[in-house]
Amino acid sequence: MANGVTSEWEDIHVRLGNYIPREKETPQWELNKEEIEKAENYDPLEKKTKEELDELEDDIDDDFLEQYKRKRLAEMQNVQTKPKFGEMKQINKQEYVREVTEAPEDVFAI
């Protein structure tokens, strides 16, 4: 039932004076919101001791980190080499299909 709406049975009990109101249910979205906040604020390293943290730090593979660093640098350099803006040129009706419709996906034609 909707909030604030009572049944005929409840209305009769209210008239007779023996009605006990129901507890309001917490909406599901509010429960979900609380769970999301708990998950966002959870820190798995919070209750670890210094020894456990040192052990975790030692477990990280330095070679993996170096390889990942090189990969990311290559990706960033690749993005920098691509031109942000192309060139502006006038085209006629015959060139329109070739320049606009058949253009590669990474080229923006305006």
PDB file of N, CA and C in Angstrom:
ATOM      1  N   MET A   1       0.829  -1.194   0.000  1.00  0.00           N
ATOM      2  CA  MET A   1       0.000   0.000   0.000  1.00  0.00           C
ATOM      3  C   MET A   1       0.862   1.241   0.000  1.00  0.00           C
ATOM      4  N   ALA A   2       0.318   2.281  -0.505  1.00  0.00           N
ATOM      5  CA  ALA A   2       1.034   3.554  -0.554  1.00  0.00           C
ATOM      6  C   ALA A   2       1.118   4.145   0.849  1.00  0.00           C
ATOM      7  N   ASN A   3       2.106   4.988   1.061  1.00  0.00           N
ATOM      8  CA  ASN A   3       2.269   5.634   2.362  1.00  0.00           C
ATOM      9  C   ASN A   3       1.045   6.485   2.675  1.00  0.00           C
ATOM     10  N   GLY A   4       0.553   6.387   3.902  1.00  0.00           N
ATOM     11  CA  GLY A   4      -0.573   7.196   4.327  1.00  0.00           C
ATOM     12  C   GLY A   4      -1.915   6.640   3.913  1.00  0.00           C
ATOM     13  N   VAL A   5      -1.962   5.552   3.166  1.00  0.00           N
ATOM     14  CA  VAL A   5      -3.217   4.948   2.733  1.00  0.00           C
ATOM     15  C   VAL A   5      -3.489   3.756   3.629  1.00  0.00           C
ATOM     16  N   THR A   6      -4.723   3.688   4.157  1.00  0.00           N
ATOM     17  CA  THR A   6      -5.086   2.575   5.038  1.00  0.00           C
ATOM     18  C   THR A   6      -6.185   1.764   4.375  1.00  0.00           C
ATOM     19  N   SER A   7      -6.321   0.532   4.839  1.00  0.00           N
ATOM     20  CA  SER A   7      -7.364  -0.329   4.304  1.00  0.00           C
ATOM     21  C   SER A   7      -8.666  -0.075   5.060  1.00  0.00           C
ATOM     22  N   GLU A   8      -9.734  -0.633   4.554  1.00  0.00           N
ATOM     23  CA  GLU A   8     -11.033  -0.495   5.210  1.00  0.00           C
ATOM     24  C   GLU A   8     -10.986  -1.135   6.593  1.00  0.00           C
ATOM     25  N   TRP A   9     -10.295  -2.246   6.709  1.00  0.00           N
ATOM     26  CA  TRP A   9     -10.145  -2.946   7.982  1.00  0.00           C
ATOM     27  C   TRP A   9      -9.459  -2.045   9.020  1.00  0.00           C
ATOM     28  N   GLU A  10      -8.399  -1.376   8.594  1.00  0.00           N
ATOM     29  CA  GLU A  10      -7.697  -0.468   9.505  1.00  0.00           C
ATOM     30  C   GLU A  10      -8.583   0.710   9.894  1.00  0.00           C
ATOM     31  N   ASP A  11      -9.362   1.219   8.948  1.00  0.00           N
ATOM     32  CA  ASP A  11     -10.269   2.329   9.253  1.00  0.00           C
ATOM     33  C   ASP A  11     -11.299   1.934  10.316  1.00  0.00           C
ATOM     34  N   ILE A  12     -11.800   0.708  10.240  1.00  0.00           N
ATOM     35  CA  ILE A  12     -12.762   0.228  11.247  1.00  0.00           C
ATOM     36  C   ILE A  12     -12.106   0.194  12.617  1.00  0.00           C
ATOM     37  N   HIS A  13     -10.880  -0.296  12.701  1.00  0.00           N
ATOM     38  CA  HIS A  13     -10.177  -0.386  13.983  1.00  0.00           C
ATOM     39  C   HIS A  13      -9.856   0.997  14.536  1.00  0.00           C
ATOM     40  N   VAL A  14      -9.572   1.956  13.670  1.00  0.00           N
ATOM     41  CA  VAL A  14      -9.330   3.326  14.118  1.00  0.00           C
ATOM     42  C   VAL A  14     -10.611   3.860  14.747  1.00  0.00           C
ATOM     43  N   ARG A  15     -11.768   3.626  14.115  1.00  0.00           N
ATOM     44  CA  ARG A  15     -13.050   4.091  14.627  1.00  0.00           C
ATOM     45  C   ARG A  15     -13.365   3.452  15.983  1.00  0.00           C
ATOM     46  N   LEU A  16     -12.993   2.167  16.147  1.00  0.00           N
ATOM     47  CA  LEU A  16     -13.270   1.470  17.403  1.00  0.00           C
ATOM     48  C   LEU A  16     -12.240   1.791  18.485  1.00  0.00           C
ATOM     49  N   GLY A  17     -11.148   2.406  18.109  1.00  0.00           N
ATOM     50  CA  GLY A  17     -10.139   2.823  19.078  1.00  0.00           C
ATOM     51  C   GLY A  17      -9.113   1.766  19.424  1.00  0.00           C
ATOM     52  N   ASN A  18      -9.045   0.692  18.690  1.00  0.00           N
ATOM     53  CA  ASN A  18      -8.046  -0.338  18.992  1.00  0.00           C
ATOM     54  C   ASN A  18      -7.055  -0.528  17.838  1.00  0.00           C
ATOM     55  N   TYR A  19      -6.724   0.558  17.172  1.00  0.00           N
ATOM     56  CA  TYR A  19      -5.801   0.514  16.037  1.00  0.00           C
ATOM     57  C   TYR A  19      -4.382   0.773  16.512  1.00  0.00           C
ATOM     58  N   ILE A  20      -3.498  -0.087  16.142  1.00  0.00           N
ATOM     59  CA  ILE A  20      -2.067   0.099  16.417  1.00  0.00           C
ATOM     60  C   ILE A  20      -1.401   0.391  15.072  1.00  0.00           C
ATOM     61  N   PRO A  21      -0.850   1.591  14.915  1.00  0.00           N
ATOM     62  CA  PRO A  21      -0.254   1.931  13.612  1.00  0.00           C
ATOM     63  C   PRO A  21       0.929   1.026  13.279  1.00  0.00           C
ATOM     64  N   ARG A  22       1.078   0.780  11.992  1.00  0.00           N
ATOM     65  CA  ARG A  22       2.202  -0.047  11.515  1.00  0.00           C
ATOM     66  C   ARG A  22       3.491   0.761  11.547  1.00  0.00           C
ATOM     67  N   GLU A  23       4.582   0.034  11.710  1.00  0.00           N
ATOM     68  CA  GLU A  23       5.885   0.697  11.623  1.00  0.00           C
ATOM     69  C   GLU A  23       6.161   1.020  10.169  1.00  0.00           C
ATOM     70  N   LYS A  24       6.767   2.176   9.939  1.00  0.00           N
ATOM     71  CA  LYS A  24       7.104   2.548   8.571  1.00  0.00           C
ATOM     72  C   LYS A  24       8.269   1.703   8.093  1.00  0.00           C
ATOM     73  N   GLU A  25       8.149   1.209   6.890  1.00  0.00           N
ATOM     74  CA  GLU A  25       9.223   0.416   6.298  1.00  0.00           C
ATOM     75  C   GLU A  25      10.250   1.349   5.673  1.00  0.00           C
ATOM     76  N   THR A  26      11.513   0.997   5.822  1.00  0.00           N
ATOM     77  CA  THR A  26      12.571   1.774   5.190  1.00  0.00           C
ATOM     78  C   THR A  26      12.595   1.424   3.711  1.00  0.00           C
ATOM     79  N   PRO A  27      12.526   2.421   2.848  1.00  0.00           N
ATOM     80  CA  PRO A  27      12.533   2.135   1.406  1.00  0.00           C
ATOM     81  C   PRO A  27      13.832   1.448   0.984  1.00  0.00           C
ATOM     82  N   GLN A  28      13.713   0.618  -0.037  1.00  0.00           N
ATOM     83  CA  GLN A  28      14.867  -0.143  -0.522  1.00  0.00           C
ATOM     84  C   GLN A  28      15.983   0.763  -0.997  1.00  0.00           C
ATOM     85  N   TRP A  29      15.661   1.890  -1.631  1.00  0.00           N
ATOM     86  CA  TRP A  29      16.710   2.787  -2.131  1.00  0.00           C
ATOM     87  C   TRP A  29      17.530   3.353  -0.981  1.00  0.00           C
ATOM     88  N   GLU A  30      16.884   3.548   0.179  1.00  0.00           N
ATOM     89  CA  GLU A  30      17.614   4.069   1.331  1.00  0.00           C
ATOM     90  C   GLU A  30      18.559   3.009   1.888  1.00  0.00           C
ATOM     91  N   LEU A  31      18.090   1.749   1.912  1.00  0.00           N
ATOM     92  CA  LEU A  31      18.955   0.655   2.362  1.00  0.00           C
ATOM     93  C   LEU A  31      20.145   0.495   1.409  1.00  0.00           C
ATOM     94  N   ASN A  32      19.867   0.589   0.119  1.00  0.00           N
ATOM     95  CA  ASN A  32      20.947   0.480  -0.872  1.00  0.00           C
ATOM     96  C   ASN A  32      21.949   1.609  -0.692  1.00  0.00           C
ATOM     97  N   LYS A  33      21.448   2.807  -0.431  1.00  0.00           N
ATOM     98  CA  LYS A  33      22.328   3.963  -0.256  1.00  0.00           C
ATOM     99  C   LYS A  33      23.270   3.744   0.930  1.00  0.00           C
ATOM    100  N   GLU A  34      22.737   3.212   2.025  1.00  0.00           N
ATOM    101  CA  GLU A  34      23.571   2.938   3.202  1.00  0.00           C
ATOM    102  C   GLU A  34      24.648   1.905   2.894  1.00  0.00           C
ATOM    103  N   GLU A  35      24.274   0.858   2.162  1.00  0.00           N
ATOM    104  CA  GLU A  35      25.245  -0.180   1.814  1.00  0.00           C
ATOM    105  C   GLU A  35      26.333   0.362   0.892  1.00  0.00           C
ATOM    106  N   ILE A  36      25.949   1.211  -0.035  1.00  0.00           N
ATOM    107  CA  ILE A  36      26.928   1.807  -0.953  1.00  0.00           C
ATOM    108  C   ILE A  36      27.900   2.683  -0.182  1.00  0.00           C
ATOM    109  N   GLU A  37      27.394   3.470   0.766  1.00  0.00           N
ATOM    110  CA  GLU A  37      28.270   4.322   1.575  1.00  0.00           C
ATOM    111  C   GLU A  37      29.237   3.485   2.397  1.00  0.00           C
ATOM    112  N   LYS A  38      28.761   2.370   2.961  1.00  0.00           N
ATOM    113  CA  LYS A  38      29.645   1.484   3.720  1.00  0.00           C
ATOM    114  C   LYS A  38      30.751   0.924   2.827  1.00  0.00           C
ATOM    115  N   ALA A  39      30.365   0.504   1.614  1.00  0.00           N
ATOM    116  CA  ALA A  39      31.343  -0.077   0.688  1.00  0.00           C
ATOM    117  C   ALA A  39      32.364   0.962   0.233  1.00  0.00           C
ATOM    118  N   GLU A  40      31.915   2.202   0.010  1.00  0.00           N
ATOM    119  CA  GLU A  40      32.834   3.248  -0.432  1.00  0.00           C
ATOM    120  C   GLU A  40      33.807   3.643   0.672  1.00  0.00           C
ATOM    121  N   ASN A  41      33.381   3.575   1.898  1.00  0.00           N
ATOM    122  CA  ASN A  41      34.227   3.987   3.015  1.00  0.00           C
ATOM    123  C   ASN A  41      35.074   2.842   3.564  1.00  0.00           C
ATOM    124  N   TYR A  42      34.924   1.639   3.027  1.00  0.00           N
ATOM    125  CA  TYR A  42      35.671   0.488   3.522  1.00  0.00           C
ATOM    126  C   TYR A  42      37.121   0.558   3.049  1.00  0.00           C
ATOM    127  N   ASP A  43      38.034   0.408   3.981  1.00  0.00           N
ATOM    128  CA  ASP A  43      39.457   0.398   3.659  1.00  0.00           C
ATOM    129  C   ASP A  43      40.031  -0.946   4.090  1.00  0.00           C
ATOM    130  N   PRO A  44      40.376  -1.831   3.145  1.00  0.00           N
ATOM    131  CA  PRO A  44      40.862  -3.158   3.525  1.00  0.00           C
ATOM    132  C   PRO A  44      42.203  -3.126   4.252  1.00  0.00           C
ATOM    133  N   LEU A  45      42.946  -2.041   4.122  1.00  0.00           N
ATOM    134  CA  LEU A  45      44.258  -1.968   4.772  1.00  0.00           C
ATOM    135  C   LEU A  45      44.182  -1.331   6.158  1.00  0.00           C
ATOM    136  N   GLU A  46      43.015  -0.882   6.550  1.00  0.00           N
ATOM    137  CA  GLU A  46      42.863  -0.126   7.788  1.00  0.00           C
ATOM    138  C   GLU A  46      43.257  -0.930   9.031  1.00  0.00           C
ATOM    139  N   LYS A  47      42.890  -2.195   9.089  1.00  0.00           N
ATOM    140  CA  LYS A  47      43.128  -2.990  10.297  1.00  0.00           C
ATOM    141  C   LYS A  47      44.360  -3.888  10.192  1.00  0.00           C
ATOM    142  N   LYS A  48      45.169  -3.660   9.178  1.00  0.00           N
ATOM    143  CA  LYS A  48      46.386  -4.459   9.017  1.00  0.00           C
ATOM    144  C   LYS A  48      47.496  -3.906   9.912  1.00  0.00           C
ATOM    145  N   THR A  49      48.327  -4.804  10.390  1.00  0.00           N
ATOM    146  CA  THR A  49      49.469  -4.379  11.191  1.00  0.00           C
ATOM    147  C   THR A  49      50.595  -3.941  10.261  1.00  0.00           C
ATOM    148  N   LYS A  50      51.613  -3.320  10.834  1.00  0.00           N
ATOM    149  CA  LYS A  50      52.738  -2.858  10.033  1.00  0.00           C
ATOM    150  C   LYS A  50      53.431  -4.026   9.350  1.00  0.00           C
ATOM    151  N   GLU A  51      53.539  -5.139  10.053  1.00  0.00           N
ATOM    152  CA  GLU A  51      54.184  -6.314   9.463  1.00  0.00           C
ATOM    153  C   GLU A  51      53.386  -6.832   8.268  1.00  0.00           C
ATOM    154  N   GLU A  52      52.057  -6.860   8.392  1.00  0.00           N
ATOM    155  CA  GLU A  52      51.226  -7.324   7.287  1.00  0.00           C
ATOM    156  C   GLU A  52      51.324  -6.373   6.095  1.00  0.00           C
ATOM    157  N   LEU A  53      51.380  -5.082   6.370  1.00  0.00           N
ATOM    158  CA  LEU A  53      51.513  -4.104   5.288  1.00  0.00           C
ATOM    159  C   LEU A  53      52.865  -4.244   4.581  1.00  0.00           C
ATOM    160  N   ASP A  54      53.928  -4.454   5.368  1.00  0.00           N
ATOM    161  CA  ASP A  54      55.245  -4.653   4.773  1.00  0.00           C
ATOM    162  C   ASP A  54      55.261  -5.909   3.904  1.00  0.00           C
ATOM    163  N   GLU A  55      54.586  -6.958   4.355  1.00  0.00           N
ATOM    164  CA  GLU A  55      54.527  -8.200   3.595  1.00  0.00           C
ATOM    165  C   GLU A  55      53.774  -7.990   2.272  1.00  0.00           C
ATOM    166  N   LEU A  56      52.689  -7.247   2.331  1.00  0.00           N
ATOM    167  CA  LEU A  56      51.934  -6.956   1.111  1.00  0.00           C
ATOM    168  C   LEU A  56      52.771  -6.135   0.134  1.00  0.00           C
ATOM    169  N   GLU A  57      53.519  -5.191   0.671  1.00  0.00           N
ATOM    170  CA  GLU A  57      54.371  -4.347  -0.169  1.00  0.00           C
ATOM    171  C   GLU A  57      55.439  -5.180  -0.861  1.00  0.00           C
ATOM    172  N   ASP A  58      55.973  -6.170  -0.139  1.00  0.00           N
ATOM    173  CA  ASP A  58      56.991  -7.028  -0.725  1.00  0.00           C
ATOM    174  C   ASP A  58      56.426  -7.932  -1.809  1.00  0.00           C
ATOM    175  N   ASP A  59      55.138  -8.239  -1.705  1.00  0.00           N
ATOM    176  CA  ASP A  59      54.513  -9.140  -2.670  1.00  0.00           C
ATOM    177  C   ASP A  59      54.333  -8.501  -4.036  1.00  0.00           C
ATOM    178  N   ILE A  60      54.300  -7.187  -4.094  1.00  0.00           N
ATOM    179  CA  ILE A  60      54.111  -6.520  -5.378  1.00  0.00           C
ATOM    180  C   ILE A  60      55.351  -6.753  -6.234  1.00  0.00           C
ATOM    181  N   ASP A  61      55.117  -7.225  -7.414  1.00  0.00           N
ATOM    182  CA  ASP A  61      56.214  -7.575  -8.309  1.00  0.00           C
ATOM    183  C   ASP A  61      56.739  -6.313  -8.991  1.00  0.00           C
ATOM    184  N   ASP A  62      57.997  -5.989  -8.746  1.00  0.00           N
ATOM    185  CA  ASP A  62      58.594  -4.788  -9.331  1.00  0.00           C
ATOM    186  C   ASP A  62      58.656  -4.865 -10.854  1.00  0.00           C
ATOM    187  N   ASP A  63      58.880  -6.058 -11.378  1.00  0.00           N
ATOM    188  CA  ASP A  63      58.925  -6.203 -12.838  1.00  0.00           C
ATOM    189  C   ASP A  63      57.570  -5.873 -13.458  1.00  0.00           C
ATOM    190  N   PHE A  64      56.501  -6.336 -12.802  1.00  0.00           N
ATOM    191  CA  PHE A  64      55.159  -6.049 -13.303  1.00  0.00           C
ATOM    192  C   PHE A  64      54.904  -4.548 -13.314  1.00  0.00           C
ATOM    193  N   LEU A  65      55.283  -3.884 -12.242  1.00  0.00           N
ATOM    194  CA  LEU A  65      55.073  -2.439 -12.168  1.00  0.00           C
ATOM    195  C   LEU A  65      55.868  -1.698 -13.242  1.00  0.00           C
ATOM    196  N   GLU A  66      57.087  -2.122 -13.468  1.00  0.00           N
ATOM    197  CA  GLU A  66      57.917  -1.495 -14.496  1.00  0.00           C
ATOM    198  C   GLU A  66      57.327  -1.726 -15.889  1.00  0.00           C
ATOM    199  N   GLN A  67      56.854  -2.936 -16.136  1.00  0.00           N
ATOM    200  CA  GLN A  67      56.233  -3.250 -17.423  1.00  0.00           C
ATOM    201  C   GLN A  67      54.963  -2.423 -17.611  1.00  0.00           C
ATOM    202  N   TYR A  68      54.160  -2.313 -16.589  1.00  0.00           N
ATOM    203  CA  TYR A  68      52.931  -1.519 -16.661  1.00  0.00           C
ATOM    204  C   TYR A  68      53.250  -0.049 -16.913  1.00  0.00           C
ATOM    205  N   LYS A  69      54.294   0.454 -16.250  1.00  0.00           N
ATOM    206  CA  LYS A  69      54.699   1.852 -16.417  1.00  0.00           C
ATOM    207  C   LYS A  69      55.106   2.118 -17.869  1.00  0.00           C
ATOM    208  N   ARG A  70      55.908   1.206 -18.445  1.00  0.00           N
ATOM    209  CA  ARG A  70      56.332   1.375 -19.829  1.00  0.00           C
ATOM    210  C   ARG A  70      55.139   1.330 -20.786  1.00  0.00           C
ATOM    211  N   LYS A  71      54.210   0.435 -20.526  1.00  0.00           N
ATOM    212  CA  LYS A  71      53.026   0.310 -21.367  1.00  0.00           C
ATOM    213  C   LYS A  71      52.199   1.594 -21.327  1.00  0.00           C
ATOM    214  N   ARG A  72      51.977   2.142 -20.151  1.00  0.00           N
ATOM    215  CA  ARG A  72      51.187   3.370 -20.004  1.00  0.00           C
ATOM    216  C   ARG A  72      51.881   4.554 -20.669  1.00  0.00           C
ATOM    217  N   LEU A  73      53.225   4.650 -20.514  1.00  0.00           N
ATOM    218  CA  LEU A  73      53.964   5.733 -21.160  1.00  0.00           C
ATOM    219  C   LEU A  73      53.833   5.647 -22.677  1.00  0.00           C
ATOM    220  N   ALA A  74      53.902   4.428 -23.216  1.00  0.00           N
ATOM    221  CA  ALA A  74      53.753   4.254 -24.660  1.00  0.00           C
ATOM    222  C   ALA A  74      52.353   4.662 -25.108  1.00  0.00           C
ATOM    223  N   GLU A  75      51.333   4.315 -24.326  1.00  0.00           N
ATOM    224  CA  GLU A  75      49.966   4.700 -24.671  1.00  0.00           C
ATOM    225  C   GLU A  75      49.805   6.215 -24.656  1.00  0.00           C
ATOM    226  N   MET A  76      50.360   6.859 -23.652  1.00  0.00           N
ATOM    227  CA  MET A  76      50.238   8.316 -23.550  1.00  0.00           C
ATOM    228  C   MET A  76      50.987   9.010 -24.684  1.00  0.00           C
ATOM    229  N   GLN A  77      52.167   8.495 -25.049  1.00  0.00           N
ATOM    230  CA  GLN A  77      52.911   9.084 -26.153  1.00  0.00           C
ATOM    231  C   GLN A  77      52.176   8.883 -27.475  1.00  0.00           C
ATOM    232  N   ASN A  78      51.512   7.740 -27.617  1.00  0.00           N
ATOM    233  CA  ASN A  78      50.733   7.471 -28.819  1.00  0.00           C
ATOM    234  C   ASN A  78      49.569   8.457 -28.939  1.00  0.00           C
ATOM    235  N   VAL A  79      48.935   8.769 -27.850  1.00  0.00           N
ATOM    236  CA  VAL A  79      47.831   9.728 -27.859  1.00  0.00           C
ATOM    237  C   VAL A  79      48.340  11.117 -28.216  1.00  0.00           C
ATOM    238  N   GLN A  80      49.520  11.475 -27.745  1.00  0.00           N
ATOM    239  CA  GLN A  80      50.076  12.795 -28.024  1.00  0.00           C
ATOM    240  C   GLN A  80      50.458  12.964 -29.493  1.00  0.00           C
ATOM    241  N   THR A  81      50.833  11.882 -30.149  1.00  0.00           N
ATOM    242  CA  THR A  81      51.249  11.990 -31.539  1.00  0.00           C
ATOM    243  C   THR A  81      50.077  12.214 -32.488  1.00  0.00           C
ATOM    244  N   LYS A  82      48.883  11.825 -32.082  1.00  0.00           N
ATOM    245  CA  LYS A  82      47.713  12.044 -32.934  1.00  0.00           C
ATOM    246  C   LYS A  82      47.342  13.520 -32.904  1.00  0.00           C
ATOM    247  N   PRO A  83      47.085  14.098 -34.052  1.00  0.00           N
ATOM    248  CA  PRO A  83      46.706  15.512 -34.070  1.00  0.00           C
ATOM    249  C   PRO A  83      45.304  15.703 -33.496  1.00  0.00           C
ATOM    250  N   LYS A  84      45.165  16.773 -32.711  1.00  0.00           N
ATOM    251  CA  LYS A  84      43.847  17.064 -32.150  1.00  0.00           C
ATOM    252  C   LYS A  84      42.930  17.618 -33.219  1.00  0.00           C
ATOM    253  N   PHE A  85      43.453  18.493 -34.025  1.00  0.00           N
ATOM    254  CA  PHE A  85      42.650  19.139 -35.047  1.00  0.00           C
ATOM    255  C   PHE A  85      43.289  18.867 -36.394  1.00  0.00           C
ATOM    256  N   GLY A  86      42.460  18.682 -37.367  1.00  0.00           N
ATOM    257  CA  GLY A  86      42.958  18.429 -38.715  1.00  0.00           C
ATOM    258  C   GLY A  86      43.075  19.728 -39.478  1.00  0.00           C
ATOM    259  N   GLU A  87      42.580  19.692 -40.672  1.00  0.00           N
ATOM    260  CA  GLU A  87      42.660  20.868 -41.517  1.00  0.00           C
ATOM    261  C   GLU A  87      41.277  21.185 -42.054  1.00  0.00           C
ATOM    262  N   MET A  88      41.128  22.393 -42.489  1.00  0.00           N
ATOM    263  CA  MET A  88      39.861  22.817 -43.053  1.00  0.00           C
ATOM    264  C   MET A  88      40.056  23.026 -44.542  1.00  0.00           C
ATOM    265  N   LYS A  89      39.177  22.426 -45.304  1.00  0.00           N
ATOM    266  CA  LYS A  89      39.276  22.604 -46.742  1.00  0.00           C
ATOM    267  C   LYS A  89      37.875  22.574 -47.340  1.00  0.00           C
ATOM    268  N   GLN A  90      37.737  23.245 -48.436  1.00  0.00           N
ATOM    269  CA  GLN A  90      36.471  23.292 -49.153  1.00  0.00           C
ATOM    270  C   GLN A  90      36.367  22.052 -50.044  1.00  0.00           C
ATOM    271  N   ILE A  91      35.201  21.456 -50.080  1.00  0.00           N
ATOM    272  CA  ILE A  91      34.992  20.309 -50.966  1.00  0.00           C
ATOM    273  C   ILE A  91      33.758  20.567 -51.812  1.00  0.00           C
ATOM    274  N   ASN A  92      33.736  19.920 -52.965  1.00  0.00           N
ATOM    275  CA  ASN A  92      32.559  20.068 -53.825  1.00  0.00           C
ATOM    276  C   ASN A  92      31.645  18.863 -53.636  1.00  0.00           C
ATOM    277  N   LYS A  93      30.571  18.837 -54.373  1.00  0.00           N
ATOM    278  CA  LYS A  93      29.553  17.811 -54.206  1.00  0.00           C
ATOM    279  C   LYS A  93      30.103  16.404 -54.480  1.00  0.00           C
ATOM    280  N   GLN A  94      30.964  16.234 -55.458  1.00  0.00           N
ATOM    281  CA  GLN A  94      31.497  14.922 -55.801  1.00  0.00           C
ATOM    282  C   GLN A  94      32.450  14.410 -54.715  1.00  0.00           C
ATOM    283  N   GLU A  95      33.188  15.302 -54.073  1.00  0.00           N
ATOM    284  CA  GLU A  95      34.149  14.894 -53.034  1.00  0.00           C
ATOM    285  C   GLU A  95      33.467  14.603 -51.700  1.00  0.00           C
ATOM    286  N   TYR A  96      32.224  15.027 -51.533  1.00  0.00           N
ATOM    287  CA  TYR A  96      31.524  14.892 -50.251  1.00  0.00           C
ATOM    288  C   TYR A  96      31.442  13.430 -49.797  1.00  0.00           C
ATOM    289  N   VAL A  97      31.054  12.538 -50.696  1.00  0.00           N
ATOM    290  CA  VAL A  97      30.908  11.133 -50.334  1.00  0.00           C
ATOM    291  C   VAL A  97      32.233  10.562 -49.869  1.00  0.00           C
ATOM    292  N   ARG A  98      33.278  10.842 -50.605  1.00  0.00           N
ATOM    293  CA  ARG A  98      34.595  10.305 -50.254  1.00  0.00           C
ATOM    294  C   ARG A  98      35.111  10.906 -48.947  1.00  0.00           C
ATOM    295  N   GLU A  99      34.960  12.203 -48.754  1.00  0.00           N
ATOM    296  CA  GLU A  99      35.544  12.890 -47.603  1.00  0.00           C
ATOM    297  C   GLU A  99      34.722  12.741 -46.319  1.00  0.00           C
ATOM    298  N   VAL A 100      33.411  12.620 -46.437  1.00  0.00           N
ATOM    299  CA  VAL A 100      32.553  12.604 -45.249  1.00  0.00           C
ATOM    300  C   VAL A 100      31.992  11.214 -44.982  1.00  0.00           C
ATOM    301  N   THR A 101      31.326  10.643 -45.955  1.00  0.00           N
ATOM    302  CA  THR A 101      30.656   9.363 -45.743  1.00  0.00           C
ATOM    303  C   THR A 101      31.651   8.220 -45.599  1.00  0.00           C
ATOM    304  N   GLU A 102      32.689   8.201 -46.411  1.00  0.00           N
ATOM    305  CA  GLU A 102      33.652   7.105 -46.386  1.00  0.00           C
ATOM    306  C   GLU A 102      34.881   7.413 -45.536  1.00  0.00           C
ATOM    307  N   ALA A 103      34.804   8.409 -44.701  1.00  0.00           N
ATOM    308  CA  ALA A 103      35.946   8.783 -43.849  1.00  0.00           C
ATOM    309  C   ALA A 103      36.158   7.716 -42.771  1.00  0.00           C
ATOM    310  N   PRO A 104      37.399   7.502 -42.338  1.00  0.00           N
ATOM    311  CA  PRO A 104      37.656   6.551 -41.255  1.00  0.00           C
ATOM    312  C   PRO A 104      36.952   7.000 -39.969  1.00  0.00           C
ATOM    313  N   GLU A 105      36.756   6.033 -39.056  1.00  0.00           N
ATOM    314  CA  GLU A 105      36.023   6.324 -37.817  1.00  0.00           C
ATOM    315  C   GLU A 105      36.744   7.322 -36.911  1.00  0.00           C
ATOM    316  N   ASP A 106      38.075   7.385 -36.988  1.00  0.00           N
ATOM    317  CA  ASP A 106      38.813   8.278 -36.100  1.00  0.00           C
ATOM    318  C   ASP A 106      38.918   9.696 -36.650  1.00  0.00           C
ATOM    319  N   VAL A 107      38.290   9.945 -37.806  1.00  0.00           N
ATOM    320  CA  VAL A 107      38.317  11.257 -38.414  1.00  0.00           C
ATOM    321  C   VAL A 107      36.929  11.887 -38.251  1.00  0.00           C
ATOM    322  N   PHE A 108      36.913  13.117 -37.770  1.00  0.00           N
ATOM    323  CA  PHE A 108      35.660  13.837 -37.609  1.00  0.00           C
ATOM    324  C   PHE A 108      35.515  14.844 -38.725  1.00  0.00           C
ATOM    325  N   ALA A 109      34.407  14.755 -39.430  1.00  0.00           N
ATOM    326  CA  ALA A 109      34.143  15.684 -40.526  1.00  0.00           C
ATOM    327  C   ALA A 109      32.978  16.579 -40.119  1.00  0.00           C
ATOM    328  N   ILE A 110      33.208  17.871 -40.235  1.00  0.00           N
ATOM    329  CA  ILE A 110      32.155  18.829 -39.861  1.00  0.00           C
ATOM    330  C   ILE A 110      31.782  19.629 -41.076  1.00  0.00           C
TER     331      ILE A 110
END
